[in-house]
Short mmCIF file of C-alpha atoms and ligand atoms in Angstrom, two decimals:
data_model
loop_
_atom_site.label_atom_id
_atom_site.label_comp_id
_atom_site.label_asym_id
_atom_site.label_seq_id
_atom_site.Cartn_x
_atom_site.Cartn_y
_atom_site.Cartn_z
CA MET I 164 0.00 0.00 0.00
CA GLN I 165 1.33 3.43 -0.88
CA ARG I 166 2.28 5.57 2.09
CA GLU I 167 0.23 8.72 2.62
CA SER I 168 1.59 12.25 2.14
CA TRP I 169 0.41 15.85 2.59
CA ASN I 170 -1.43 17.44 -0.33
CA THR I 171 0.44 20.72 -0.10
CA ARG I 172 3.33 22.34 1.73
CA LEU I 173 0.89 24.60 3.55
CA GLY I 174 -0.91 21.43 4.57
CA PHE I 175 2.22 20.30 6.39
CA ILE I 176 2.79 23.64 8.09
CA LEU I 177 -0.79 23.86 9.31
CA ALA I 178 -0.91 20.26 10.43
CA ALA I 179 2.37 20.58 12.34
CA SER I 180 1.20 23.88 13.84
CA GLY I 181 -2.03 22.10 14.67
CA SER I 182 0.01 19.55 16.59
CA ALA I 183 2.05 22.21 18.34
CA ILE I 184 -0.77 24.63 19.12
CA GLY I 185 -3.11 23.13 21.65
CA LEU I 186 -3.82 22.87 25.34
CA GLY I 187 -0.10 23.40 25.91
CA ASN I 188 -0.48 26.98 24.74
CA LEU I 189 -3.96 27.81 25.93
CA TRP I 190 -4.26 25.86 29.16
CA LYS I 191 -0.80 24.91 30.39
CA PHE I 192 1.36 27.89 29.48
CA PRO I 193 -0.80 30.47 31.31
CA TYR I 194 -1.09 28.35 34.46
CA GLU I 195 2.61 27.53 34.55
CA SER I 196 3.46 31.20 34.06
CA TYR I 197 1.08 32.02 36.89
CA GLU I 198 2.57 29.42 39.23
CA ASN I 199 6.16 30.30 38.42
CA GLY I 200 5.89 34.03 38.93
CA GLY I 201 5.20 35.25 35.39
CA SER I 202 7.87 37.18 33.52
CA ALA I 203 11.04 35.37 34.61
CA PHE I 204 9.43 32.08 33.62
CA ILE I 205 8.37 33.52 30.27
CA PHE I 206 11.84 34.87 29.67
CA ILE I 207 13.47 31.46 30.21
CA TYR I 208 10.77 29.91 28.09
CA LEU I 209 11.54 32.20 25.15
CA PHE I 210 15.25 31.55 25.52
CA SER I 211 14.59 27.83 25.48
CA ILE I 212 12.38 28.13 22.40
CA ILE I 213 15.29 29.60 20.42
CA ILE I 214 18.25 27.58 21.72
CA VAL I 215 16.47 24.28 22.25
CA GLY I 216 13.11 24.32 20.43
CA LEU I 217 14.00 25.64 17.01
CA PRO I 218 17.09 23.44 16.45
CA ILE I 219 15.23 20.30 17.57
CA MET I 220 12.23 21.22 15.41
CA MET I 221 14.59 21.38 12.45
CA ALA I 222 16.17 18.03 13.41
CA GLU I 223 12.82 16.26 13.76
CA ILE I 224 11.48 17.50 10.44
CA PHE I 225 14.73 16.36 8.85
CA ILE I 226 14.57 12.87 10.37
CA GLY I 227 10.99 12.37 9.18
CA LYS I 228 11.32 13.93 5.76
CA SER I 229 14.54 12.19 4.78
CA THR I 230 13.19 8.74 5.60
CA ASN I 231 9.41 8.92 5.13
CA LYS I 232 9.04 6.62 8.10
CA ASN I 233 7.52 6.47 11.60
CA PRO I 234 9.92 7.40 14.44
CA ILE I 235 11.23 3.88 15.01
CA GLY I 236 11.59 3.07 11.31
CA ALA I 237 13.19 6.46 10.67
CA PHE I 238 16.02 5.97 13.17
CA LYS I 239 16.62 2.46 11.83
CA ALA I 240 16.78 3.76 8.27
CA LEU I 241 19.27 6.51 9.09
CA HIS I 242 21.55 4.43 11.31
CA PRO I 243 21.20 0.71 11.90
CA SER I 244 22.59 0.51 15.41
CA GLY I 245 20.11 0.78 18.22
CA TRP I 246 19.21 4.46 17.97
CA HIS I 247 15.63 3.48 17.26
CA ILE I 248 15.24 3.14 21.00
CA ILE I 249 14.58 6.91 20.90
CA GLY I 250 11.57 6.07 18.78
CA TRP I 251 10.38 3.73 21.52
CA LEU I 252 10.82 6.39 24.14
CA GLY I 253 8.78 8.73 21.92
CA ILE I 254 5.95 6.25 21.50
CA THR I 255 5.87 5.76 25.26
CA SER I 256 5.76 9.54 25.79
CA GLY I 257 2.89 9.83 23.32
CA PHE I 258 1.03 7.14 25.22
CA VAL I 259 1.54 8.83 28.58
CA ILE I 260 0.82 12.41 27.45
CA LEU I 261 -2.33 11.55 25.53
CA SER I 262 -3.79 9.76 28.54
CA TYR I 263 -4.07 12.92 30.65
CA TYR I 264 -4.30 15.32 27.70
CA SER I 265 -7.64 13.78 26.87
CA VAL I 266 -8.91 14.53 30.38
CA VAL I 267 -8.27 18.25 29.82
CA GLY I 268 -9.73 17.88 26.32
CA GLY I 269 -12.86 16.62 28.05
CA TRP I 270 -12.96 19.78 30.19
CA THR I 271 -13.05 21.88 27.02
CA LEU I 272 -16.04 19.87 25.78
CA ARG I 273 -17.88 20.43 29.02
CA TYR I 274 -17.24 24.17 28.99
CA PHE I 275 -18.49 24.35 25.45
CA PHE I 276 -21.78 22.78 26.57
CA GLN I 277 -21.98 25.07 29.60
CA THR I 278 -21.50 28.24 27.59
CA ILE I 279 -23.78 27.27 24.73
CA SER I 280 -26.59 26.36 27.13
CA GLY I 281 -26.21 29.68 28.95
CA ALA I 282 -25.53 27.94 32.26
CA TYR I 283 -23.37 30.80 33.54
CA LEU I 284 -25.64 33.69 32.67
CA SER I 285 -27.19 34.05 36.12
CA LEU I 286 -24.07 33.33 38.19
CA THR I 287 -21.64 35.74 39.86
CA ASP I 288 -17.96 35.94 38.89
CA ALA I 289 -16.97 34.06 42.02
CA GLN I 290 -19.56 31.32 41.44
CA ILE I 291 -18.35 30.86 37.88
CA SER I 292 -14.76 30.58 38.86
CA ASN I 293 -15.59 28.12 41.66
CA ASP I 294 -17.55 25.95 39.28
CA PHE I 295 -14.31 24.47 37.99
CA GLY I 296 -13.54 22.91 41.36
CA ASN I 297 -17.00 21.37 41.59
CA PHE I 298 -16.71 19.99 38.10
CA VAL I 299 -13.30 18.31 38.44
CA SER I 300 -14.33 16.64 41.66
CA ASN I 301 -17.34 15.04 40.03
CA GLY I 302 -16.06 11.57 39.10
CA PRO I 303 -18.79 10.41 36.70
CA SER I 304 -18.70 13.59 34.64
CA GLN I 305 -14.89 13.45 34.48
CA LEU I 306 -15.15 9.96 33.03
CA LEU I 307 -17.92 10.94 30.67
CA PHE I 308 -16.06 13.89 29.11
CA HIS I 309 -12.72 12.06 28.96
CA SER I 310 -14.47 9.27 27.06
CA LEU I 311 -16.30 11.63 24.72
CA PHE I 312 -13.09 13.41 23.85
CA PHE I 313 -11.39 10.12 23.17
CA LEU I 314 -14.13 9.08 20.77
CA LEU I 315 -13.46 12.23 18.77
CA ILE I 316 -9.71 11.57 18.62
CA ILE I 317 -10.22 8.01 17.45
CA GLY I 318 -12.73 9.19 14.85
CA ILE I 319 -10.23 11.59 13.26
CA VAL I 320 -7.24 9.25 13.33
CA ILE I 321 -9.23 6.48 11.65
CA PHE I 322 -9.71 8.76 8.64
CA GLY I 323 -5.96 8.99 8.19
CA VAL I 324 -3.52 11.73 7.51
CA ARG I 325 -4.81 13.61 4.52
CA LYS I 326 -8.53 13.40 5.00
CA GLY I 327 -8.52 13.80 8.76
CA ILE I 328 -5.57 15.79 9.99
CA GLU I 329 -4.79 18.09 7.09
CA VAL I 330 -8.36 19.27 6.62
CA ALA I 331 -8.82 19.88 10.33
CA GLY I 332 -5.64 21.98 10.50
CA LYS I 333 -6.51 24.02 7.42
CA ILE I 334 -9.93 25.03 8.64
CA PHE I 335 -9.54 25.57 12.36
CA MET I 336 -6.10 27.06 12.84
CA PRO I 337 -6.77 30.34 11.01
CA ILE I 338 -10.14 30.86 12.75
CA LEU I 339 -8.59 30.23 16.17
CA PHE I 340 -5.96 32.80 15.45
CA ILE I 341 -8.40 35.53 14.50
CA LEU I 342 -10.74 34.95 17.43
CA LEU I 343 -7.91 34.87 19.95
CA PHE I 344 -6.76 38.17 18.59
CA ILE I 345 -10.21 39.73 19.02
CA MET I 346 -10.38 38.54 22.62
CA VAL I 347 -6.98 40.02 23.43
CA VAL I 348 -8.12 43.34 22.01
CA PHE I 349 -11.12 43.18 24.31
CA ALA I 350 -9.07 42.11 27.34
CA SER I 351 -6.67 44.99 26.71
CA GLN I 352 -9.50 47.41 27.62
CA ALA I 353 -9.85 45.89 31.09
CA LYS I 354 -8.36 47.77 34.00
CA GLY I 355 -6.00 44.94 34.96
CA PHE I 356 -4.25 45.03 31.61
CA SER I 357 -1.23 47.10 32.59
CA ARG I 358 -0.70 45.00 35.72
CA SER I 359 -0.73 41.91 33.49
CA ILE I 360 1.86 43.40 31.18
CA ASP I 361 4.10 44.01 34.18
CA PHE I 362 3.50 40.55 35.54
CA LEU I 363 4.22 38.95 32.18
CA PHE I 364 7.05 41.01 30.79
CA SER I 365 9.20 42.76 33.38
CA PRO I 366 11.46 39.97 34.55
CA ASP I 367 12.36 39.63 38.19
CA PHE I 368 15.18 37.12 38.06
CA SER I 369 15.18 36.58 41.78
CA LYS I 370 12.06 34.49 41.14
CA ILE I 371 14.00 31.94 39.10
CA THR I 372 14.27 28.59 40.82
CA THR I 373 15.50 25.14 39.84
CA THR I 374 11.96 24.02 39.28
CA SER I 375 10.92 27.01 37.21
CA VAL I 376 13.88 26.55 34.86
CA MET I 377 13.00 22.93 34.42
CA GLU I 378 9.30 23.67 33.95
CA ALA I 379 10.04 26.35 31.36
CA MET I 380 12.27 24.06 29.37
CA GLY I 381 9.87 21.14 29.66
CA GLN I 382 7.07 23.41 28.53
CA SER I 383 9.02 24.41 25.41
CA PHE I 384 9.23 20.73 24.44
CA PHE I 385 5.61 20.09 25.28
CA SER I 386 4.25 23.12 23.51
CA LEU I 387 6.23 22.53 20.32
CA SER I 388 5.40 18.79 20.32
CA LEU I 389 9.11 17.98 20.40
CA GLY I 390 11.17 15.15 21.82
CA MET I 391 8.73 12.32 21.12
CA GLY I 392 8.44 11.96 17.38
CA ALA I 393 5.22 13.81 16.56
CA ILE I 394 7.08 16.17 14.28
CA ILE I 395 9.17 13.28 12.89
CA THR I 396 5.92 11.54 12.00
CA TYR I 397 4.40 14.63 10.38
CA GLY I 398 7.68 15.40 8.59
CA SER I 399 7.61 11.87 7.20
CA TYR I 400 4.49 12.72 5.20
CA MET I 401 6.32 15.59 3.47
CA LYS I 402 7.44 15.35 -0.10
CA SER I 403 11.18 15.15 -0.34
CA ASP I 404 12.13 18.28 -2.28
CA GLU I 405 10.74 20.82 0.18
CA PRO I 406 12.99 23.14 2.26
CA ILE I 407 12.92 22.69 6.04
CA LEU I 408 14.07 25.75 7.94
CA LYS I 409 11.37 28.20 6.94
CA ASP I 410 8.70 25.70 7.90
CA ALA I 411 10.40 25.02 11.23
CA ALA I 412 10.66 28.73 12.01
CA THR I 413 7.04 29.37 11.01
CA ILE I 414 5.72 26.61 13.27
CA VAL I 415 7.83 27.77 16.22
CA ALA I 416 6.78 31.40 15.74
CA LEU I 417 3.06 30.64 15.47
CA ASP I 418 3.14 28.42 18.52
CA THR I 419 4.93 31.03 20.62
CA LEU I 420 2.61 33.80 19.47
CA ILE I 421 -0.48 31.83 20.46
CA ALA I 422 0.94 31.07 23.91
CA ILE I 423 1.68 34.74 24.56
CA LEU I 424 -1.74 35.80 23.23
CA ALA I 425 -3.37 33.29 25.56
CA CYS I 426 -1.67 34.96 28.53
CA LEU I 427 -2.66 38.40 27.30
CA MET I 428 -6.24 37.23 27.17
CA ILE I 429 -6.34 35.52 30.57
CA PHE I 430 -4.26 37.64 32.95
CA PRO I 431 -6.14 40.93 32.54
CA ILE I 432 -9.27 39.04 33.57
CA ILE I 433 -7.62 37.63 36.68
CA PHE I 434 -6.24 41.01 37.71
CA SER I 435 -9.29 43.09 36.78
CA PHE I 436 -11.86 41.00 38.57
CA GLU I 437 -9.60 39.85 41.39
CA LEU I 438 -10.33 36.23 40.61
CA LYS I 439 -8.54 33.71 42.72
CA PRO I 440 -7.99 30.75 40.46
CA GLY I 441 -8.02 28.28 43.36
CA ALA I 442 -6.69 25.32 41.46
CA SER I 443 -4.19 26.77 39.04
CA ILE I 444 -4.84 24.02 36.51
CA GLY I 445 -8.28 25.61 36.28
CA ILE I 446 -7.07 29.07 35.31
CA LEU I 447 -8.27 28.92 31.71
CA PHE I 448 -11.64 27.50 32.64
CA SER I 449 -12.38 29.73 35.57
CA THR I 450 -11.52 32.97 33.76
CA LEU I 451 -12.91 32.61 30.23
CA PRO I 452 -16.61 32.33 31.12
CA VAL I 453 -16.23 35.48 33.23
CA LEU I 454 -14.71 37.26 30.24
CA PHE I 455 -17.57 36.18 28.01
CA LEU I 456 -20.14 37.60 30.38
CA LYS I 457 -18.46 41.00 30.25
CA MET I 458 -17.62 41.35 26.60
CA PRO I 459 -20.14 42.53 24.01
CA GLY I 460 -21.40 39.54 22.07
CA GLY I 461 -19.81 37.25 24.64
CA ILE I 462 -22.81 34.93 24.65
CA PHE I 463 -22.05 34.03 21.06
CA ILE I 464 -18.28 34.30 21.16
CA GLY I 465 -18.06 32.07 24.26
CA PRO I 466 -19.24 28.82 22.71
CA ILE I 467 -17.42 29.53 19.44
CA PHE I 468 -14.20 30.08 21.30
CA PHE I 469 -14.55 26.89 23.33
CA LEU I 470 -15.27 25.07 20.10
CA LEU I 471 -11.99 26.37 18.71
CA ILE I 472 -10.12 25.26 21.83
CA ILE I 473 -11.67 21.84 21.33
CA PHE I 474 -10.34 21.75 17.79
CA ALA I 475 -6.90 23.00 18.87
CA ALA I 476 -6.83 20.25 21.50
CA LEU I 477 -8.03 17.66 18.99
CA THR I 478 -5.41 18.48 16.36
CA SER I 479 -2.71 18.04 19.04
CA ALA I 480 -4.23 14.91 20.54
CA VAL I 481 -4.47 13.41 17.09
CA SER I 482 -0.73 13.88 16.55
CA LEU I 483 -0.02 12.11 19.83
CA LEU I 484 -2.10 9.13 18.80
CA GLU I 485 -0.72 9.22 15.26
CA VAL I 486 2.82 8.61 16.57
CA VAL I 487 1.70 5.46 18.33
CA VAL I 488 -0.54 4.29 15.49
CA SER I 489 1.96 4.94 12.67
CA TYR I 490 4.34 2.49 14.30
CA PHE I 491 1.79 -0.31 14.33
CA ILE I 492 0.81 0.44 10.74
CA ASP I 493 4.32 0.73 9.28
CA GLU I 494 6.29 -1.81 11.27
CA LEU I 495 3.72 -4.39 12.31
CA LYS I 496 1.53 -3.96 9.20
CA TRP I 497 -1.68 -3.54 11.19
CA PRO I 498 -4.58 -1.94 9.30
CA ARG I 499 -5.10 1.71 10.39
CA LYS I 500 -8.51 1.00 11.88
CA LYS I 501 -7.32 -1.83 14.09
CA ALA I 502 -4.22 0.09 15.26
CA THR I 503 -6.28 3.18 16.08
CA ILE I 504 -8.98 1.37 18.02
CA PHE I 505 -6.68 -0.92 20.03
CA MET I 506 -4.16 1.73 20.98
CA GLY I 507 -6.87 4.33 21.53
CA LEU I 508 -8.62 2.07 24.04
CA ALA I 509 -5.40 1.32 25.90
CA ILE I 510 -4.54 5.01 26.26
CA TRP I 511 -8.10 5.88 27.26
CA ALA I 512 -7.83 3.33 30.07
CA LEU I 513 -4.58 4.84 31.33
CA GLY I 514 -6.39 8.19 31.39
CA ILE I 515 -9.00 6.99 33.90
CA PRO I 516 -6.90 7.58 37.04
CA SER I 517 -5.96 11.03 35.70
CA ALA I 518 -9.64 11.80 35.26
CA LEU I 519 -10.45 10.77 38.83
CA CYS I 520 -7.51 12.08 40.84
CA ASN I 521 -8.52 15.75 40.98
CA GLY I 522 -11.21 15.07 43.54
CA GLY I 523 -13.41 12.66 41.58
CA TRP I 524 -12.27 9.73 43.69
CA GLY I 525 -11.25 10.77 47.19
CA TRP I 526 -8.86 7.93 47.86
CA LEU I 527 -6.95 8.37 44.60
CA SER I 528 -6.90 12.14 44.93
CA GLY I 529 -5.10 11.82 48.25
CA ILE I 530 -2.29 9.72 46.79
CA LYS I 531 0.85 11.68 45.95
CA ILE I 532 3.21 10.05 43.50
CA ILE I 533 6.13 12.33 42.66
CA GLY I 534 6.74 14.95 45.36
CA ASN I 535 3.33 16.27 46.32
CA ARG I 536 1.91 15.70 42.83
CA ASN I 537 -1.16 13.59 42.29
CA PHE I 538 -1.41 10.99 39.50
CA PHE I 539 -2.32 13.52 36.79
CA ASP I 540 0.42 16.01 37.72
CA SER I 541 2.99 13.26 38.11
CA LEU I 542 2.41 11.95 34.61
CA ASP I 543 2.69 15.47 33.24
CA TYR I 544 5.84 16.15 35.24
CA LEU I 545 7.44 12.91 34.14
CA ALA I 546 6.54 13.27 30.46
CA SER I 547 7.12 17.00 29.92
CA ASN I 548 10.09 17.55 32.16
CA TRP I 549 11.96 14.28 31.77
CA MET I 550 10.86 12.09 28.87
CA LEU I 551 10.58 14.81 26.20
CA PRO I 552 13.86 16.54 27.14
CA ILE I 553 15.71 13.20 27.23
CA GLY I 554 14.23 12.34 23.83
CA GLY I 555 15.32 15.81 22.68
CA ILE I 556 18.94 15.32 23.80
CA PHE I 557 19.17 12.10 21.81
CA ILE I 558 17.48 13.58 18.74
CA ALA I 559 20.00 16.45 18.81
CA ILE I 560 23.01 14.16 19.25
CA PHE I 561 21.73 11.78 16.61
CA THR I 562 21.20 14.51 14.02
CA GLY I 563 24.35 16.43 14.87
CA TRP I 564 26.83 13.61 15.36
CA VAL I 565 25.54 10.28 14.12
CA VAL I 566 23.74 10.78 10.80
CA SER I 567 26.00 10.97 7.75
CA LYS I 568 26.90 14.50 6.76
CA ASP I 569 25.90 13.86 3.14
CA THR I 570 22.37 12.81 4.02
CA ARG I 571 22.02 15.85 6.23
CA ASN I 572 23.43 18.35 3.79
CA SER I 573 21.36 17.06 0.90
CA SER I 574 18.15 17.34 2.92
CA PHE I 575 18.92 20.98 3.70
CA ALA I 576 20.20 21.77 0.18
CA LYS I 577 17.28 24.08 -0.54
CA ASP I 578 17.68 26.03 2.70
CA HIS I 579 19.59 29.22 3.45
CA GLN I 580 23.06 27.77 4.07
CA LEU I 581 24.33 30.28 6.60
CA ILE I 582 21.30 29.89 8.84
CA TYR I 583 21.47 26.14 8.41
CA ARG I 584 25.08 26.06 9.56
CA ALA I 585 24.40 28.32 12.53
CA LEU I 586 21.48 26.19 13.70
CA MET I 587 23.43 23.01 13.15
CA PHE I 588 26.21 24.40 15.32
CA ILE I 589 23.73 25.13 18.11
CA LEU I 590 22.17 21.70 17.70
CA LYS I 591 25.54 19.93 17.95
CA PHE I 592 27.24 21.84 20.70
CA ILE I 593 24.77 23.84 22.73
CA THR I 594 21.31 22.24 22.76
CA PRO I 595 22.17 18.78 24.13
CA LEU I 596 24.55 20.19 26.71
CA LEU I 597 22.10 22.79 27.93
CA VAL I 598 19.21 20.35 28.28
CA PHE I 599 21.50 17.89 30.04
CA MET I 600 22.67 20.56 32.49
CA VAL I 601 19.10 21.53 33.34
CA LEU I 602 18.19 17.90 34.04
CA LEU I 603 21.32 17.40 36.09
CA ASN I 604 20.68 20.57 38.02
CA THR I 605 17.23 19.31 38.92
CA THR I 606 18.55 16.03 40.27
CA GLY I 607 20.68 18.07 42.63
CA ILE I 608 23.88 16.31 41.48
CA VAL I 609 25.13 19.58 40.04
CA LYS I 610 23.95 22.91 41.41
CA LEU I 611 24.00 25.68 38.80
CA ILE I 612 20.95 27.47 40.05
CA THR I 613 19.75 27.20 43.58
CA GLY I 614 16.35 27.95 44.94
N1 LIG D 44 2.04 20.54 21.63
C1 LIG D 44 0.78 20.11 22.11
C2 LIG D 44 0.12 21.27 22.85
O1 LIG D 44 0.71 22.29 23.02
C3 LIG D 44 0.87 18.88 22.96
C4 LIG D 44 1.73 17.82 22.38
C5 LIG D 44 2.88 17.43 23.03
C6 LIG D 44 1.42 17.26 21.15
C7 LIG D 44 3.74 16.47 22.47
C8 LIG D 44 2.26 16.32 20.59
C9 LIG D 44 3.41 15.94 21.25
O2 LIG D 44 -0.97 21.17 23.29
#
């Protein structure tokens, strides 16, 4: 059977941006910025995007495009000596991330239903923002929405790359962008706007701690979908004569812009209405409905915006499942339908404890796994802050030091050579070392930053 490919180059860019732009930007980035003191966190994040994110994005597109294979097959094709274990690590990361990602995806579904049915119209700001806590501690509805979201993911992945993923990216990404922009314009009129700008952009480096550095770097991997093979997989559906660097830079820039816009939309609301986002993971959900009540036309914009978040989450979730599924299709020759349903069910099942540990099931919610993190937070911590960065180190070393120079140079032949060489230098010498140092610093073996 002939392997699938993207219809157009734009199709690739939008699909890869669709993978990158998701709950990482809209849900996770704002709450991590909030928890880690704002601007200093954002500053480290931006630094990491350039020194770590962009070079690895380039490397992953290269690995996929030059082999046209799933992550495991791609490493085998480029070097037959055990490096494909990185592909395995990536598939495992995809499995872990998707399990709890779908729980948050379910939250977006529920908020869509709440806003479209007008459930918040008669409530006060405080009641609306407390509603999040009531919702996450309701076990049956957590399970219901997690399952509904999973059905949607499976539905799209069964259709395959061109029909499912490319079309979804082409339609929803541009609309999301425009609407987000409109909401930021509205939020900028609120009285808390200038306080938000201060909070977000005037760095106070005394707030930097070991954990915030690690979180910021982990978040750059998570948000750009790097370190686990999603971009390798999407790159593998590219046609071989396309340049790489411009696409990589476009995806990175769009992703970063959306994350910053999300903060500019959310923080003015928190500061203007003195909301206390009790559970910080609820920041997005406890602020947006308040915003919709205040803004003109909010009753209509609310549900549309939640619908767009659902699509942004779906296009990312789909790329997570696609990494797992593409392996079973390419290497084990499973039909797409069988691979999607079997793997989808397994990941859904792993998501159940994540759905129930935020209060839905008292006993489970009390169990702390890593530090004082519950099941959900522990999986996220493990995947974003350890598995993706470790995958990233190996992808950088593999591309910089192991792959033959000829293969590499010929894949980048159509790119601007000076920029290519500069990025390759960073990828070889700086990226892996920097990521390694951050991980080492966190273990406490080496202390570069204290606090
Ligand atoms: N980048 C996605 C987001 O920001 C999440 C994701 C992580 C997708 C890793 C694929 C791989 O929501």
